[in-house]
Amino acid sequence: MKTDFKFSNLCGTVYRKGNLVFTPDGNSILSPVGNRVTVFDLVNNKTETLPCENKRDIRRLALSPNGNLLLSVDELGQTLLINFRRRTVLHYFNLKDKVRDIQFSPDGKYFVVALGRNIQVWRSPGYTREFAPFELHRKYSGHYDDITHISWSPDSRFFLTSGKDMTTKIFSVNPIEGFKPTTLTGHRYAVVGSWFSKDMRAIYTVSMDGAICVRRFRPHAVEEDLTFGEFPRDEDGDLVRTVWITTERHYAMQNAKVQSAAFSWATGLLVLGFTNGVFGIWEMPDFNMVHSLSISRKKINTVAINPSGEWLAFGSSALGQLLVWEWQSETYVLKQQGHFYDMACIAYSGDGQYVATGGDDAKLKVWNALSGYCFITFTEHTSAVTAVHFSKGSQVVLSASLDGTVRAFDLVRYRNFRIFTSPTPVQFTSLAVDPSGEIVCAGCQDSFEIYMWSMQTGKLLDVLSGHEGPISGLAFRPDGLSLASCSWDMTVRLWDVFDRSKIVERLDHNHEVLAIAYRPDSKELCASTLDGQIHFWDVLKASPTGTIEGRRDIAGGRKANDRQTAENSTSGKCFNSLCYSADGTAVLGGGNSKYVCLYDRQSNILLRKFQVSQNQSLDGVQEKLNSRNMTEAGPADLIDSDGIDSDTEKHVDRSLPGVKSNDKSNRVLRPEVRTRDVKFAPTGRQWAAASTEGLIIYSLDETLVFDPFELDENVTPETIQALVRNGDYLRALVNAFRLNETYLIRQVYEAVPPTDVQLLTKDFPEAYLERLFKFIASVMETSQLLEYHLHWVSGLLSNHGTFVKTRSVKLQPVLRMLQRCILRMHQDIGTVCDKNIYSLDYLLVQGKRVQENEQESDKKVTMDDVLAASDDEDESMDVDASQVSVHA
């Protein structure tokens, strides 16, 4: 088994705090999630989390106008310079203060940073590694309180700074004749934002009380607007005195404070986000309201507008919510929200396409493992979800909760179609479903019993009793013959749920058992205990086969309030979740620490130790603490010194009489780094962990790995290409697999004519069959040659079906990965076909209507002609009659 798992993606967390940034093309948005950056592709519906990490939670992001350089700044001013195209870190830099805002100039030559009350302008670094890429250009000061916002002029010569001192200041990057730094006043609250108009004839400033001021650049005592930056001269050549005059003052919503604001040069729209979850859009400079909508129950922390001005992005830190809204059509482009509290449990579907997560916020979310998006959220539970499980076929997901119910949800109609309850109210902590999907079992923590229901009828079938402590885990054997349960009574029990006359097998341990897992071949069972050990048992003989001492491996860091060092601490040195790999050769374990350990089952040695997070904003990440951060009132990290990240409610004085306001008793709670659950994907290519940061996914990345197979001197890219030109496709493909270069394999694979595929698969060596299946599965996700791939799969399965069946256990991960790709393509094509069918039906109906209207119009025309002809005949008859009378 390969162990080079690398960080792949971070799901379950879409926004924490900081600002949102659109890419220059406007098709993607960057969101800070803890100390990482997640990129949401709004066109292709995919998410990607950058592999680089800051030391602490990211506070500000800035992307260069050409989209090449990304600056991410954490809470203490530590800055990463990232090549956004390559996803690599170019440089580390420390700004040595808390950054309030950072912005690139429109031409990309400079970026300006707000550090407290001071401003620094730096030259933009290059695209290559340099010894000192950051070069300070100029420093500015003048504000009497912290700066809240920075914006540039369209020509990149000037920039505006707004602060809590209720003023806005204008600075120039370089000295300009006729310009002096200017201060704009007039607001009664802190200024949230200020911007130049596109023609640079006006400045718009917004304060927290909703006041919007429109200021014009004019000559003194003359009502004529000038373009800022072009300073006029009189007849004598002297500079004319110019001033900024407040010409208009508008007021937005009065029952809430303005929390965030953004302005678009492309459309001239001003967007304001308020503390009550409402946002408003106004057209400037006339201040005509375009739209207003309530999108959240909490305040909107950040607002962003894409370069074209069509999409608006909103982030709410309290709810972990990210929205992208198209204001013209009034529709959501993106609407994602993570778990409000910790993520407690995860489960992979049978094909590895979906991941279900349950959280302490009583929500069950189902994520697409490929795109990283949550496509359905179930909110029927009223208490924390403790366990989730997919049934056979992956169309039903079950969840157990502390509210005393087990619920079954249909992933086709997205509804809760079955509720399993107990005769007396209990709290369920574990869940298991047999392989056939007919039996559902759940263990509780208060009555120490296991309840068993029928999936078809929803009736309670049996109650398994015998444990003397809370049930901590349940697992059905993969062959469905028995049920294993573990408990805090230091035992693991094996139940035959279909024949209760058999004796319940009891496996005793020396400490409380926290988690259990079956090997995929049903022959072995592993259990983790409170002393940090993993015990392995032979299921048929009920005898121990091995033990892993993992106490030192899983031990985490030191917490801020710990009086003991990390080595001497007893907390968190055990595994609370276990999982076998898809082939059963390795065991993955996680616990209340920052590590996830991967062990080899045959040798019982540690293969890899993954650290799920480097974020020092979490408690328990550091091995040793700095004594300088310890104060009389406790650790300095837990004291809210400036209140920049705290809500308005926290500033309300609720202290006891005689206690000073804003004293050091005000604490900021830091979340603790830990892993609640770990699971291997059925394909064996990735595994996921439910951590404090969210759903962290690690996967195998073999694109840059040279892994030859039975290689000799005659196998070279030149000889392989020569075989292709000569039409010897079988030897060329086998040699390409022996060389194991992905680009070469794909080149030979796609060069085979479709008519020769059936014949070539018949003679293909079985030793390379697994590698070919794995290659087809990896190529199918990005290739458009769907029918060509299906020809290969059909030929391989029809010609080598016996070989695949005899080695189904070994090939199972690869076949599941192949099945997932085919199902995804089937769903995508089905969706397109359905839309085409509806469009064709619509066009046919419209065509019939047009034809009917034309026929009716033709009939009307013919009737009109008949009536006109009859009128002509009547007139002619009248004329003849008059002539006859005249002759008479």
XYZ file of N, CA and C in Angstrom, residues 455-539:
255
model
N -35.272 -1.904 8.598
C -35.296 -0.754 7.700
C -36.598 -0.677 6.913
N -37.163 -1.825 6.558
C -38.369 -1.841 5.735
C -39.587 -1.329 6.498
N -39.773 -1.816 7.717
C -40.984 -1.480 8.479
C -40.764 -0.381 9.505
N -39.525 -0.175 9.944
C -39.256 0.811 10.977
C -39.577 0.338 12.373
N -39.919 -0.932 12.533
C -40.297 -1.467 13.848
C -39.046 -1.928 14.603
N -39.173 -1.870 15.940
C -38.098 -2.330 16.808
C -38.110 -3.855 16.849
N -37.003 -4.476 16.443
C -36.919 -5.935 16.388
C -36.411 -6.535 17.684
N -35.402 -5.922 18.289
C -34.798 -6.529 19.468
C -34.002 -5.463 20.213
N -33.747 -5.751 21.484
C -32.907 -4.909 22.326
C -31.810 -5.796 22.896
N -30.560 -5.488 22.564
C -29.419 -6.271 23.019
C -28.856 -5.629 24.284
N -28.906 -6.362 25.375
C -28.433 -5.848 26.657
C -27.344 -6.763 27.189
N -26.514 -6.228 28.031
C -25.413 -6.982 28.599
C -24.227 -6.111 28.944
N -24.072 -4.999 28.240
C -22.979 -4.092 28.564
C -23.261 -3.391 29.891
N -22.206 -3.019 30.579
C -22.319 -2.372 31.874
C -21.801 -0.935 31.832
N -21.629 -0.407 30.662
C -21.183 0.966 30.483
C -21.711 1.527 29.180
N -21.515 2.822 28.929
C -21.996 3.435 27.682
C -21.404 2.751 26.453
N -22.228 2.590 25.420
C -21.778 1.990 24.159
C -20.987 3.040 23.394
N -19.748 2.746 23.068
C -18.893 3.720 22.388
C -18.737 3.444 20.897
N -19.091 2.217 20.433
C -18.949 1.934 19.016
C -19.664 0.671 18.601
N -20.130 0.657 17.349
C -20.783 -0.510 16.752
C -20.202 -0.737 15.365
N -20.152 -2.017 14.952
C -19.668 -2.328 13.605
C -20.188 -3.694 13.198
N -20.812 -3.779 12.029
C -21.205 -5.064 11.442
C -20.016 -5.658 10.702
N -19.922 -6.982 10.747
C -18.935 -7.651 9.914
C -19.249 -7.402 8.448
N -18.226 -7.219 7.621
C -18.495 -6.982 6.191
C -19.314 -8.082 5.536
N -19.245 -9.330 6.041
C -20.078 -10.392 5.484
C -21.454 -10.451 6.140
N -21.706 -9.595 7.154
C -23.030 -9.480 7.760
C -23.407 -10.578 8.717
N -22.479 -11.402 9.198
C -22.824 -12.533 10.060
C -22.944 -12.153 11.526
N -22.298 -11.086 11.962
C -22.348 -10.733 13.378
C -22.181 -9.234 13.541
N -22.474 -8.794 14.767
C -22.363 -7.384 15.135
C -21.381 -7.267 16.290
N -20.457 -6.334 16.198
C -19.493 -6.085 17.271
C -19.826 -4.773 17.950
N -19.728 -4.757 19.267
C -19.998 -3.555 20.052
C -18.897 -3.390 21.088
N -18.510 -2.149 21.345
C -17.516 -1.848 22.366
C -18.108 -0.870 23.359
N -17.595 -0.930 24.569
C -18.193 -0.149 25.646
C -17.129 0.286 26.627
N -17.533 1.205 27.491
C -16.639 1.660 28.549
C -16.512 0.623 29.672
N -17.196 -0.508 29.555
C -17.047 -1.559 30.562
C -15.859 -2.467 30.267
N -14.949 -2.019 29.372
C -13.696 -2.707 29.042
C -13.908 -3.992 28.271
N -15.002 -4.108 27.530
C -15.257 -5.317 26.761
C -15.676 -4.969 25.339
N -15.427 -5.938 24.452
C -15.985 -5.945 23.105
C -16.817 -7.204 22.978
N -18.058 -7.079 22.561
C -18.963 -8.222 22.470
C -19.347 -8.448 21.011
N -19.409 -9.742 20.637
C -19.786 -10.153 19.288
C -21.159 -10.803 19.358
N -22.145 -10.204 18.685
C -23.535 -10.648 18.735
C -23.921 -11.275 17.399
N -24.642 -12.372 17.459
C -25.267 -12.947 16.271
C -26.708 -12.439 16.246
N -26.965 -11.424 15.469
C -28.271 -10.765 15.499
C -29.355 -11.608 14.842
N -28.975 -12.626 14.038
C -29.977 -13.439 13.363
C -30.266 -14.734 14.118
N -29.416 -15.114 15.050
C -29.630 -16.327 15.851
C -29.258 -15.999 17.287
N -30.248 -15.614 18.070
C -29.990 -15.197 19.445
C -29.703 -16.369 20.363
N -29.857 -17.603 19.880
C -29.583 -18.760 20.733
C -28.082 -18.977 20.935
N -27.274 -18.385 20.077
C -25.830 -18.549 20.205
C -25.305 -17.677 21.340
N -24.204 -18.106 21.911
C -23.598 -17.396 23.033
C -22.903 -16.137 22.512
N -23.055 -15.056 23.263
C -22.404 -13.802 22.910
C -20.930 -13.896 23.273
N -20.076 -13.697 22.257
C -18.634 -13.763 22.486
C -18.178 -12.479 23.161
N -17.322 -12.623 24.169
C -16.868 -11.463 24.943
C -15.344 -11.374 24.864
N -14.841 -10.205 24.444
C -13.404 -9.949 24.341
C -13.045 -8.916 25.397
N -12.304 -9.339 26.421
C -11.984 -8.469 27.548
C -10.718 -7.674 27.274
N -10.720 -6.431 27.787
C -9.572 -5.541 27.696
C -9.242 -5.008 29.087
N -8.103 -4.353 29.198
C -7.670 -3.826 30.496
C -8.124 -2.392 30.729
N -8.615 -1.721 29.688
C -9.075 -0.350 29.833
C -10.345 -0.173 29.008
N -10.955 1.001 29.161
C -12.186 1.299 28.436
C -11.924 1.274 26.928
N -12.846 0.647 26.211
C -12.724 0.541 24.752
C -13.443 1.730 24.121
N -12.756 2.420 23.218
C -13.299 3.654 22.636
C -13.788 3.492 21.203
N -13.189 2.596 20.421
C -13.580 2.462 19.010
C -13.212 1.072 18.520
N -13.953 0.590 17.524
C -13.683 -0.703 16.903
C -13.823 -0.562 15.392
N -13.204 -1.516 14.671
C -13.306 -1.539 13.209
C -12.999 -2.944 12.723
N -13.736 -3.390 11.701
C -13.507 -4.695 11.069
C -12.614 -4.525 9.858
N -11.789 -5.555 9.619
C -11.014 -5.593 8.392
C -11.947 -5.957 7.236
N -11.709 -5.450 6.019
C -12.643 -5.722 4.913
C -12.883 -7.189 4.621
N -11.930 -8.086 4.954
C -12.139 -9.506 4.699
C -12.867 -10.220 5.839
N -13.305 -9.488 6.877
C -14.116 -10.002 7.995
C -13.361 -10.966 8.904
N -12.047 -11.077 8.773
C -11.310 -12.056 9.575
C -10.644 -11.438 10.796
N -10.614 -10.122 10.882
C -9.895 -9.491 11.986
C -10.670 -8.278 12.480
N -10.501 -8.002 13.769
C -11.159 -6.881 14.429
C -10.110 -6.123 15.227
N -10.153 -4.794 15.164
C -9.235 -3.982 15.970
C -10.037 -3.093 16.897
N -9.492 -2.824 18.076
C -10.162 -2.017 19.091
C -9.122 -1.131 19.767
N -9.502 0.134 20.020
C -8.610 1.072 20.716
C -9.108 1.270 22.133
N -8.173 1.369 23.067
C -8.508 1.510 24.487
C -7.996 2.845 25.012
N -8.417 3.160 26.224
C -8.125 4.469 26.805
C -6.645 4.643 27.137
N -5.897 3.558 27.231
C -4.470 3.675 27.528
C -3.628 3.896 26.278
N -4.261 4.130 25.132
C -3.536 4.451 23.905
C -3.096 3.260 23.097
N -3.610 2.070 23.380
C -3.223 0.875 22.641
C -4.296 0.486 21.627
N -3.859 -0.200 20.575
C -4.759 -0.765 19.579
C -4.586 -2.280 19.626
N -5.658 -2.994 19.923
C -5.624 -4.444 20.052
C -6.270 -5.074 18.825
N -5.651 -6.156 18.341
C -6.157 -6.878 17.172
C -6.612 -8.269 17.615
N -7.762 -8.697 17.079
C -8.371 -9.975 17.468
C -8.705 -10.778 16.227
N -8.489 -12.091 16.332
C -8.955 -13.025 15.316
C -10.434 -13.282 15.568
N -11.280 -12.968 14.594
C -12.723 -13.036 14.796
C -13.186 -14.482 14.971
